[in-house]
Amino acid sequence: MNILILGSGGREHALAWKLKQSINCTNLFVAPGNAGTATIAKNIPIGVNDFEKIEAEVINNSIDLVVVGPEDPLVNGVHDYFLNNENLKNVPVIGPQKAAAQLEGSKEFAKEFMIKHNIPTAAYESFTLDTLEKGYSFLEKLSPPYVLKADGLAAGKGVLILSDLKEAKQELHAMLADAKFGNASTTVVIEEFLSGIELSVFVLTDGKGYKVLPTAKDYKRIGEGDTGLNTGGMGAISPVPFSTPEFMKKIHERVVKPTVNGLKSDGLPYKGFIFIGLIKVNDDPYVIEYNVRLGDPETEVVIPRIENDLVELFQAVANQRLDEIDLKIDDRTATTVMAVSGGYPGAYEKEKEITGFENIEDSLVFHAGTKLKNEKVVTNGGRVLAVTSYGADFKIALKKSYENIGKLHFDRINYRKDIGFDL
Ligand code: AMP
Ligand code: GLY
């Protein structure tokens, strides 16, 4: 099979690394990819939202399967583009169609879906500029902290958690009246604050059946002790030590089953990954958010623990025969630590030469923001490299990730030294 992956991060490098191991993978392409994917696949320098160029590449390279990494092309309807195109309609796409991608593309849609299907989530109301005053009254009724969410995609920045009522009102005004997040904040969801520890559950569905993949926990803040600004994710651990069989059973029964069944009963075709962001409140799971893709850096710990042939899994998704597959998961823990550019998530410089790859022992290095320049690997983003290791427990795995990340060098390299501190 010839396979095309869309995306350019650590998630896509990890997917490429896994797909490449399959005897069913003939030629592997990544668009646009990075310096890491270039070592195992052919990079194609086109954007993930340029559907016409993607079409041309799929035809020219006789692609048999497309795997979509990020949410943007899904929310923009890349899967629908394939289905509605004579040349592409027989090429399976891993990733939901536009209608179901609204689970990530619109917070309001996701909340309505959860309420309709009785899936536990924080109480909420949504507001527009016309109902701004009602929004203020709603805030007055809640107790702090206040959770304000821009309805649409806002590059991971659209959620504000504020401790002060006056500030919450100002931010609501900025989102609705001053378009703080552009069109993404035309509607704002205000919800009850939930207090607990977060984890993510990944589900692969073919629209009929599903497989629950390993759990993971990521570390979103830039600073140690979960302080400072949010990032895309500074590290991850899989499995989450507190995801006991008893707690997982609750997640299956209360969240995963009603989600997959809800998609079916609402007529929302879905072939792909569902990333369910959960919070454990006392001993009960509540859904914080849905994403319609895998997480990054969660993929760098979830995919290495899947023992099945990933091409076979994707073929089963395409043919709706996932129920025939026996999922095999590596018992070991996987951890990843992300090396980022100095200054990230604020302003940072690019094109710093990266060295030390040859010294890595017993870890996997997935490239996130890298590219090749004059045959050298240089930085090309905020999040640069993810160093993944296995271990009998997360402490052993993390020790290896830290030993190896210490062997990688680039100007102003930064990483969190305390991944797993709260476990
Ligand atoms: P989201 O973009 O929806 O994942 O939200 C970003 C982060 O905000 C989440 O990972 C949580 O840490 C936090 N968050 C979102 N909603 C809530 C809530 N209702 N209660 C507490 N924290 C929340
Ligand atoms: N690590 C969080 C995400 O991929 O959304």
Tab-separated table of C-alpha atoms and ligand atoms in Angstrom:
chain	number	residue	atom	x	y	z
A	1	MET	CA	0.000	0.000	0.000
A	2	ASN	CA	1.076	3.549	-0.684
A	3	ILE	CA	0.217	5.740	2.264
A	4	LEU	CA	0.097	9.516	2.686
A	5	ILE	CA	0.164	11.146	6.124
A	6	LEU	CA	-0.909	14.795	6.390
A	7	GLY	CA	0.920	16.898	8.978
A	8	SER	CA	4.394	17.867	10.150
A	9	GLY	CA	4.687	17.300	13.904
A	10	GLY	CA	5.860	14.683	16.363
A	11	ARG	CA	2.480	12.972	16.011
A	12	GLU	CA	3.026	12.491	12.291
A	13	HIS	CA	6.613	11.278	12.768
A	14	ALA	CA	5.367	8.701	15.301
A	15	LEU	CA	2.614	7.565	12.907
A	16	ALA	CA	5.134	7.332	10.067
A	17	TRP	CA	7.558	5.361	12.261
A	18	LYS	CA	4.804	2.854	13.097
A	19	LEU	CA	3.306	2.557	9.583
A	20	LYS	CA	6.781	2.054	8.122
A	21	GLN	CA	7.190	-1.112	10.225
A	22	SER	CA	4.299	-2.794	8.434
A	23	ILE	CA	4.968	-5.260	5.633
A	24	ASN	CA	1.827	-3.804	4.077
A	25	CYS	CA	3.430	-0.382	3.649
A	26	THR	CA	5.073	-0.019	0.239
A	27	ASN	CA	5.707	3.703	-0.183
A	28	LEU	CA	5.185	6.213	2.593
A	29	PHE	CA	4.699	9.945	2.043
A	30	VAL	CA	4.281	12.773	4.538
A	31	ALA	CA	2.954	16.203	3.584
A	32	PRO	CA	4.647	18.451	4.503
A	33	GLY	CA	6.604	16.374	7.091
A	34	ASN	CA	9.830	17.334	8.867
A	35	ALA	CA	13.482	16.292	9.022
A	36	GLY	CA	12.522	13.178	11.003
A	37	THR	CA	9.878	11.948	8.583
A	38	ALA	CA	12.354	12.587	5.729
A	39	THR	CA	14.538	9.759	7.089
A	40	ILE	CA	11.783	7.141	6.713
A	41	ALA	CA	9.363	8.569	4.134
A	42	LYS	CA	9.229	10.971	1.226
A	43	ASN	CA	8.208	14.466	2.264
A	44	ILE	CA	5.923	16.383	-0.078
A	45	PRO	CA	6.127	20.170	0.417
A	46	ILE	CA	2.424	21.048	0.347
A	47	GLY	CA	0.060	22.404	2.991
A	48	VAL	CA	-2.438	20.193	4.817
A	49	ASN	CA	-5.333	22.431	3.740
A	50	ASP	CA	-4.413	22.607	0.074
A	51	PHE	CA	-6.898	19.969	-1.065
A	52	GLU	CA	-6.229	20.415	-4.795
A	53	LYS	CA	-2.513	19.814	-4.373
A	54	ILE	CA	-3.248	16.862	-2.098
A	55	GLU	CA	-5.510	15.459	-4.831
A	56	ALA	CA	-2.735	15.766	-7.426
A	57	GLU	CA	-0.226	14.031	-5.142
A	58	VAL	CA	-2.649	11.225	-4.307
A	59	ILE	CA	-3.156	10.549	-7.998
A	60	ASN	CA	0.520	10.947	-9.016
A	61	ASN	CA	1.764	8.652	-6.279
A	62	SER	CA	-1.085	6.093	-6.486
A	63	ILE	CA	-1.905	6.620	-2.823
A	64	ASP	CA	-4.146	3.894	-1.329
A	65	LEU	CA	-4.720	5.393	2.113
A	66	VAL	CA	-4.604	8.884	3.622
A	67	VAL	CA	-4.047	9.437	7.351
A	68	VAL	CA	-4.912	12.922	8.590
A	69	GLY	CA	-2.825	14.122	11.548
A	70	PRO	CA	-4.130	17.575	12.566
A	71	GLU	CA	-7.695	18.818	13.066
A	72	ASP	CA	-7.682	21.714	10.586
A	73	PRO	CA	-8.099	19.763	7.349
A	74	LEU	CA	-10.760	17.568	9.008
A	75	VAL	CA	-12.788	20.550	10.201
A	76	ASN	CA	-12.316	22.042	6.708
A	77	GLY	CA	-13.738	18.864	5.156
A	78	VAL	CA	-10.799	17.001	3.617
A	79	HIS	CA	-12.595	13.669	4.025
A	80	ASP	CA	-15.726	15.046	2.323
A	81	TYR	CA	-13.527	16.425	-0.478
A	82	PHE	CA	-12.321	12.882	-1.147
A	83	LEU	CA	-15.805	11.352	-1.006
A	84	ASN	CA	-17.220	13.947	-3.403
A	85	ASN	CA	-14.434	13.602	-5.936
A	86	GLU	CA	-14.558	10.971	-8.725
A	87	ASN	CA	-10.769	10.517	-8.643
A	88	LEU	CA	-10.502	10.180	-4.887
A	89	LYS	CA	-13.702	8.624	-3.619
A	90	ASN	CA	-12.198	5.132	-3.385
A	91	VAL	CA	-9.165	6.252	-1.395
A	92	PRO	CA	-9.911	5.708	2.300
A	93	VAL	CA	-9.247	8.610	4.651
A	94	ILE	CA	-8.532	8.091	8.360
A	95	GLY	CA	-10.253	11.024	10.061
A	96	PRO	CA	-13.927	11.987	10.324
A	97	GLN	CA	-15.995	13.905	7.824
A	98	LYS	CA	-16.699	17.586	8.385
A	99	ALA	CA	-20.017	17.075	10.200
A	100	ALA	CA	-18.505	14.931	12.950
A	101	ALA	CA	-15.305	17.011	13.054
A	102	GLN	CA	-17.550	19.667	14.619
A	103	LEU	CA	-16.962	17.765	17.858
A	104	GLU	CA	-13.647	19.618	17.899
A	105	GLY	CA	-14.523	22.501	15.556
A	106	SER	CA	-17.332	23.800	17.765
A	107	LYS	CA	-17.372	23.633	21.551
A	108	GLU	CA	-21.107	24.393	21.503
A	109	PHE	CA	-21.752	21.475	19.145
A	110	ALA	CA	-19.709	19.205	21.402
A	111	LYS	CA	-21.599	20.316	24.514
A	112	GLU	CA	-24.981	19.795	22.829
A	113	PHE	CA	-23.854	16.334	21.692
A	114	MET	CA	-22.826	15.396	25.240
A	115	ILE	CA	-26.048	16.644	26.807
A	116	LYS	CA	-28.153	14.867	24.166
A	117	HIS	CA	-26.370	11.556	24.752
A	118	ASN	CA	-26.148	11.855	28.505
A	119	ILE	CA	-22.353	11.989	28.579
A	120	PRO	CA	-21.042	13.534	31.806
A	121	THR	CA	-19.610	17.028	31.304
A	122	ALA	CA	-19.521	20.405	33.076
A	123	ALA	CA	-22.788	22.388	33.153
A	124	TYR	CA	-22.707	25.220	30.603
A	125	GLU	CA	-24.523	27.901	28.640
A	126	SER	CA	-23.465	29.553	25.413
A	127	PHE	CA	-23.656	33.226	24.468
A	128	THR	CA	-23.280	35.559	21.480
A	129	LEU	CA	-22.960	39.339	21.238
A	130	ASP	CA	-26.773	39.585	21.316
A	131	THR	CA	-26.861	37.788	24.662
A	132	LEU	CA	-23.790	39.430	26.240
A	133	GLU	CA	-25.817	40.813	29.176
A	134	LYS	CA	-27.218	37.346	29.866
A	135	GLY	CA	-23.629	36.103	29.827
A	136	TYR	CA	-22.729	38.586	32.557
A	137	SER	CA	-25.685	37.419	34.677
A	138	PHE	CA	-24.704	33.785	34.146
A	139	LEU	CA	-21.158	34.551	35.353
A	140	GLU	CA	-22.609	36.219	38.458
A	141	LYS	CA	-24.473	33.015	39.299
A	142	LEU	CA	-21.332	30.841	39.036
A	143	SER	CA	-18.609	30.632	41.629
A	144	PRO	CA	-14.989	31.176	40.574
A	145	PRO	CA	-12.886	30.148	38.760
A	146	TYR	CA	-14.749	30.999	35.554
A	147	VAL	CA	-14.219	28.921	32.399
A	148	LEU	CA	-14.738	30.756	29.088
A	149	LYS	CA	-14.325	28.876	25.821
A	150	ALA	CA	-14.271	30.309	22.313
A	151	ASP	CA	-16.610	28.104	20.292
A	152	GLY	CA	-14.340	27.603	17.264
A	153	LEU	CA	-10.767	26.507	16.623
A	154	ALA	CA	-8.346	28.959	18.238
A	155	ALA	CA	-5.028	27.097	17.956
A	156	GLY	CA	-5.379	25.745	21.498
A	157	LYS	CA	-5.619	29.240	23.002
A	158	GLY	CA	-9.390	29.651	23.121
A	159	VAL	CA	-9.977	28.523	26.724
A	160	LEU	CA	-9.643	31.091	29.510
A	161	ILE	CA	-9.809	30.220	33.198
A	162	LEU	CA	-10.211	33.310	35.364
A	163	SER	CA	-10.409	33.686	39.107
A	164	ASP	CA	-11.937	37.165	39.158
A	165	LEU	CA	-15.529	38.008	38.161
A	166	LYS	CA	-14.670	41.453	36.795
A	167	GLU	CA	-11.898	40.007	34.651
A	168	ALA	CA	-14.204	37.221	33.448
A	169	LYS	CA	-16.751	39.822	32.301
A	170	GLN	CA	-14.022	41.837	30.553
A	171	GLU	CA	-12.796	38.749	28.737
A	172	LEU	CA	-16.326	37.754	27.740
A	173	HIS	CA	-16.729	41.242	26.275
A	174	ALA	CA	-13.361	40.983	24.482
A	175	MET	CA	-14.326	37.633	22.969
A	176	LEU	CA	-17.856	38.569	21.860
A	177	ALA	CA	-17.626	42.298	21.139
A	178	ASP	CA	-13.972	42.698	20.119
A	179	ALA	CA	-13.512	39.335	18.370
A	180	LYS	CA	-10.559	38.428	20.599
A	181	PHE	CA	-10.262	35.079	18.801
A	182	GLY	CA	-11.699	36.275	15.479
A	183	ASN	CA	-14.655	34.261	14.221
A	184	ALA	CA	-13.802	31.512	16.705
A	185	SER	CA	-15.260	33.635	19.522
A	186	THR	CA	-18.508	34.708	17.847
A	187	THR	CA	-20.040	32.224	20.277
A	188	VAL	CA	-18.619	31.640	23.756
A	189	VAL	CA	-19.334	28.670	26.007
A	190	ILE	CA	-19.205	29.450	29.722
A	191	GLU	CA	-18.995	26.402	31.905
A	192	GLU	CA	-18.761	25.200	35.430
A	193	PHE	CA	-15.189	24.698	36.661
A	194	LEU	CA	-14.337	21.080	37.404
A	195	SER	CA	-11.570	20.251	39.805
A	196	GLY	CA	-9.591	17.030	39.421
A	197	ILE	CA	-6.781	15.319	37.570
A	198	GLU	CA	-6.879	15.125	33.764
A	199	LEU	CA	-6.258	12.219	31.439
A	200	SER	CA	-6.963	11.452	27.820
A	201	VAL	CA	-8.505	8.400	26.267
A	202	PHE	CA	-7.994	7.606	22.596
A	203	VAL	CA	-10.546	5.657	20.633
A	204	LEU	CA	-10.251	4.318	17.094
A	205	THR	CA	-13.625	3.801	15.442
A	206	ASP	CA	-14.823	2.629	12.050
A	207	GLY	CA	-18.271	4.105	12.656
A	208	LYS	CA	-19.635	0.720	13.773
A	209	GLY	CA	-17.283	-0.677	16.366
A	210	TYR	CA	-14.355	0.779	18.220
A	211	LYS	CA	-11.128	0.010	20.037
A	212	VAL	CA	-10.056	1.863	23.147
A	213	LEU	CA	-6.365	2.647	22.757
A	214	PRO	CA	-3.996	3.336	25.669
A	215	THR	CA	-4.679	6.271	27.984
A	216	ALA	CA	-2.235	9.170	28.253
A	217	LYS	CA	-1.645	12.267	30.276
A	218	ASP	CA	0.084	15.315	28.878
A	219	TYR	CA	1.727	18.308	30.529
A	220	LYS	CA	0.476	21.451	28.829
A	221	ARG	CA	2.110	24.264	30.792
A	222	ILE	CA	5.575	25.552	29.933
A	223	GLY	CA	6.752	25.763	33.533
A	224	GLU	CA	7.595	23.180	36.141
A	225	GLY	CA	4.825	22.393	38.619
A	226	ASP	CA	2.272	23.145	35.859
A	227	THR	CA	2.897	26.887	35.868
A	228	GLY	CA	3.107	29.519	33.144
A	229	LEU	CA	1.588	29.631	29.696
A	230	ASN	CA	-0.097	26.774	27.890
A	231	THR	CA	1.851	25.009	25.169
A	232	GLY	CA	0.892	22.260	22.739
A	233	GLY	CA	2.247	19.815	25.334
A	234	MET	CA	5.654	19.439	27.003
A	235	GLY	CA	5.603	15.720	27.704
A	236	ALA	CA	3.323	12.722	28.121
A	237	ILE	CA	2.966	9.403	29.900
A	238	SER	CA	1.041	6.272	28.913
A	239	PRO	CA	-0.701	4.552	30.596
A	240	VAL	CA	-1.955	6.941	33.228
A	241	PRO	CA	-1.245	5.207	36.553
A	242	PHE	CA	-4.642	6.112	38.031
A	243	SER	CA	-6.606	4.627	35.097
A	244	THR	CA	-7.533	1.538	37.100
A	245	PRO	CA	-9.762	-1.146	35.538
A	246	GLU	CA	-12.650	0.132	37.649
A	247	PHE	CA	-12.228	3.721	36.464
A	248	MET	CA	-11.730	2.580	32.850
A	249	LYS	CA	-15.002	0.662	33.071
A	250	LYS	CA	-16.788	3.886	33.976
A	251	ILE	CA	-15.112	5.627	31.026
A	252	HIS	CA	-16.222	2.847	28.661
A	253	GLU	CA	-19.800	2.749	29.879
A	254	ARG	CA	-20.452	6.435	30.507
A	255	VAL	CA	-18.320	8.072	27.827
A	256	VAL	CA	-16.922	5.894	25.041
A	257	LYS	CA	-20.002	3.779	24.259
A	258	PRO	CA	-22.471	6.689	24.289
A	259	THR	CA	-20.056	8.730	22.149
A	260	VAL	CA	-19.717	6.097	19.423
A	261	ASN	CA	-23.421	5.211	19.600
A	262	GLY	CA	-24.342	8.910	19.572
A	263	LEU	CA	-22.329	9.489	16.397
A	264	LYS	CA	-24.168	6.581	14.801
A	265	SER	CA	-27.645	7.614	15.908
A	266	ASP	CA	-27.028	11.248	14.900
A	267	GLY	CA	-25.968	10.118	11.414
A	268	LEU	CA	-22.412	11.417	11.775
A	269	PRO	CA	-20.074	9.098	9.829
A	270	TYR	CA	-16.796	8.630	11.661
A	271	LYS	CA	-13.732	6.660	10.640
A	272	GLY	CA	-10.791	7.746	12.694
A	273	PHE	CA	-9.473	8.665	16.087
A	274	ILE	CA	-11.507	10.253	18.859
A	275	PHE	CA	-9.383	11.932	21.525
A	276	ILE	CA	-11.447	12.371	24.655
A	277	GLY	CA	-10.057	14.833	27.188
A	278	LEU	CA	-11.333	13.784	30.618
A	279	ILE	CA	-11.119	15.013	34.157
A	280	LYS	CA	-11.479	12.706	37.125
A	281	VAL	CA	-13.686	14.394	39.707
A	282	ASN	CA	-13.700	12.292	42.869
A	283	ASP	CA	-13.961	8.895	41.179
A	284	ASP	CA	-16.020	9.897	38.175
A	285	PRO	CA	-14.999	10.816	34.620
A	286	TYR	CA	-16.236	14.063	33.018
A	287	VAL	CA	-15.533	15.084	29.441
A	288	ILE	CA	-13.573	18.342	29.104
A	289	GLU	CA	-13.292	18.226	25.331
A	290	TYR	CA	-13.343	16.092	22.222
A	291	ASN	CA	-10.653	16.221	19.585
A	292	VAL	CA	-11.106	14.452	16.278
A	293	ARG	CA	-7.500	13.336	15.910
A	294	LEU	CA	-4.658	11.994	17.994
A	295	GLY	CA	-2.906	14.286	20.471
A	296	ASP	CA	0.612	15.594	20.232
A	297	PRO	CA	2.724	14.598	22.256
A	298	GLU	CA	0.271	11.859	23.377
A	299	THR	CA	0.760	10.016	20.061
A	300	GLU	CA	4.458	9.696	20.845
A	301	VAL	CA	3.565	7.496	23.845
A	302	VAL	CA	0.313	5.860	22.681
A	303	ILE	CA	1.413	4.633	19.231
A	304	PRO	CA	4.674	3.018	20.482
A	305	ARG	CA	2.567	0.870	22.860
A	306	ILE	CA	0.341	-0.548	20.123
A	307	GLU	CA	1.711	-3.912	19.011
A	308	ASN	CA	-0.670	-4.449	16.086
A	309	ASP	CA	0.229	-3.701	12.501
A	310	LEU	CA	-1.091	-0.139	12.112
A	311	VAL	CA	-1.757	-0.539	8.397
A	312	GLU	CA	-4.003	-3.510	9.209
A	313	LEU	CA	-5.799	-1.470	11.848
A	314	PHE	CA	-6.393	1.359	9.371
A	315	GLN	CA	-7.571	-1.069	6.683
A	316	ALA	CA	-10.034	-2.489	9.191
A	317	VAL	CA	-11.286	1.035	9.896
A	318	ALA	CA	-11.708	1.692	6.180
A	319	ASN	CA	-13.606	-1.597	5.662
A	320	GLN	CA	-15.577	-1.335	8.895
A	321	ARG	CA	-14.109	-4.577	10.183
A	322	LEU	CA	-12.483	-3.259	13.323
A	323	ASP	CA	-14.463	-5.724	15.439
A	324	GLU	CA	-12.420	-8.556	13.865
A	325	ILE	CA	-9.156	-7.148	15.238
A	326	ASP	CA	-7.643	-8.191	18.531
A	327	LEU	CA	-5.864	-5.143	19.913
A	328	LYS	CA	-2.488	-5.889	21.530
A	329	ILE	CA	-0.927	-3.350	23.858
A	330	ASP	CA	2.621	-3.338	25.247
A	331	ASP	CA	2.410	-3.539	29.074
A	332	ARG	CA	5.330	-1.223	29.539
A	333	THR	CA	4.920	2.461	30.264
A	334	ALA	CA	6.012	4.910	27.603
A	335	THR	CA	7.050	8.459	28.414
A	336	THR	CA	8.029	11.362	26.228
A	337	VAL	CA	9.761	14.629	27.054
A	338	MET	CA	9.562	17.481	24.578
A	339	ALA	CA	12.560	19.690	23.797
A	340	VAL	CA	11.387	23.177	22.832
A	341	SER	CA	12.927	26.375	21.493
A	342	GLY	CA	13.970	28.982	24.080
A	343	GLY	CA	11.178	31.551	24.384
A	344	TYR	CA	8.373	29.154	23.330
A	345	PRO	CA	5.346	29.477	23.699
A	346	GLY	CA	6.201	33.147	23.180
A	347	ALA	CA	8.514	34.382	20.421
A	348	TYR	CA	11.479	32.135	19.570
A	349	GLU	CA	14.153	31.827	16.906
A	350	LYS	CA	14.334	29.078	14.308
A	351	GLU	CA	17.049	27.366	12.248
A	352	LYS	CA	19.294	26.406	15.163
A	353	GLU	CA	21.420	23.380	14.313
A	354	ILE	CA	20.537	20.242	16.303
A	355	THR	CA	23.292	17.781	17.228
A	356	GLY	CA	23.701	14.655	19.316
A	357	PHE	CA	21.268	12.266	17.587
A	358	GLU	CA	24.032	9.643	17.217
A	359	ASN	CA	24.437	9.427	21.016
A	360	ILE	CA	20.838	8.392	21.755
A	361	GLU	CA	20.569	4.954	23.351
A	362	ASP	CA	17.384	3.089	24.141
A	363	SER	CA	15.009	5.986	23.335
A	364	LEU	CA	13.112	7.032	20.235
A	365	VAL	CA	13.492	10.597	19.019
A	366	PHE	CA	10.434	11.886	17.175
A	367	HIS	CA	10.888	15.152	15.333
A	368	ALA	CA	8.263	17.845	15.834
A	369	GLY	CA	9.534	21.229	14.609
A	370	THR	CA	12.583	20.389	12.501
A	371	LYS	CA	13.691	20.703	8.903
A	372	LEU	CA	16.754	20.006	6.799
A	373	LYS	CA	18.931	22.948	5.807
A	374	ASN	CA	22.179	22.368	3.889
A	375	GLU	CA	21.927	18.702	4.928
A	376	LYS	CA	21.819	19.653	8.599
A	377	VAL	CA	18.870	19.193	10.936
A	378	VAL	CA	17.732	22.574	12.264
A	379	THR	CA	14.894	23.767	14.488
A	380	ASN	CA	11.752	24.874	12.691
A	381	GLY	CA	9.163	25.399	15.419
A	382	GLY	CA	8.436	25.867	19.112
A	383	ARG	CA	8.234	22.199	19.939
A	384	VAL	CA	11.291	20.592	18.363
A	385	LEU	CA	11.880	16.972	19.445
A	386	ALA	CA	10.056	14.384	21.557
A	387	VAL	CA	12.238	11.808	23.324
A	388	THR	CA	10.215	8.655	24.006
A	389	SER	CA	11.296	5.743	26.211
A	390	TYR	CA	9.807	2.539	27.571
A	391	GLY	CA	10.076	1.300	31.125
A	392	ALA	CA	8.517	-1.069	33.643
A	393	ASP	CA	6.988	2.049	35.228
A	394	PHE	CA	6.891	5.741	34.385
A	395	LYS	CA	9.830	6.595	36.608
A	396	ILE	CA	12.133	4.134	34.846
A	397	ALA	CA	10.936	5.285	31.418
A	398	LEU	CA	11.344	8.962	32.322
A	399	LYS	CA	14.875	8.391	33.574
A	400	LYS	CA	15.801	7.159	30.071
A	401	SER	CA	13.992	10.033	28.367
A	402	TYR	CA	15.895	12.519	30.524
A	403	GLU	CA	19.262	10.801	30.041
A	404	ASN	CA	18.809	10.941	26.302
A	405	ILE	CA	17.326	14.419	25.983
A	406	GLY	CA	20.485	15.601	27.780
A	407	LYS	CA	22.523	14.330	24.816
A	408	LEU	CA	20.660	16.506	22.299
A	409	HIS	CA	21.827	20.043	21.743
A	410	PHE	CA	20.671	23.224	20.079
A	411	ASP	CA	20.977	26.861	21.061
A	412	ARG	CA	18.506	27.722	23.879
A	413	ILE	CA	17.061	24.203	24.164
A	414	ASN	CA	14.476	23.997	26.940
A	415	TYR	CA	12.447	21.176	28.454
A	416	ARG	CA	10.495	20.496	31.610
A	417	LYS	CA	12.460	18.544	34.197
A	418	ASP	CA	9.396	17.411	36.154
A	419	ILE	CA	7.171	15.408	33.807
A	420	GLY	CA	5.111	13.025	35.973
A	421	PHE	CA	5.587	15.161	39.101
A	422	ASP	CA	1.898	14.908	40.055
A	423	LEU	CA	1.554	11.135	39.756
B	1	AMP	P1	-9.642	22.527	26.208
B	1	AMP	O1	-9.023	23.389	25.129
B	1	AMP	O2	-11.104	22.418	26.143
B	1	AMP	O3	-8.884	21.247	26.377
B	1	AMP	O4	-9.320	23.281	27.580
B	1	AMP	C1	-7.984	23.572	27.909
B	1	AMP	C2	-7.749	23.215	29.338
B	1	AMP	O5	-8.594	24.010	30.178
B	1	AMP	C3	-8.088	21.782	29.696
B	1	AMP	O6	-7.063	20.905	29.413
B	1	AMP	C4	-8.353	21.913	31.173
B	1	AMP	O7	-7.133	21.917	31.882
B	1	AMP	C5	-8.970	23.256	31.309
B	1	AMP	N1	-10.438	23.181	31.370
B	1	AMP	C6	-11.293	23.213	30.348
B	1	AMP	N2	-12.561	23.123	30.777
B	1	AMP	C7	-12.513	23.049	32.120
B	1	AMP	C8	-13.490	22.947	33.162
B	1	AMP	N3	-14.790	22.927	32.889
B	1	AMP	N4	-13.047	22.866	34.412
B	1	AMP	C9	-11.735	22.900	34.705
B	1	AMP	N5	-10.777	23.008	33.780
B	1	AMP	C10	-11.138	23.079	32.504
B	2	GLY	N1	-1.543	17.661	23.563
B	2	GLY	C1	-2.826	18.186	23.357
B	2	GLY	C2	-3.343	18.117	22.001
B	2	GLY	O1	-2.802	17.503	21.110
B	2	GLY	O2	-4.409	18.688	21.791
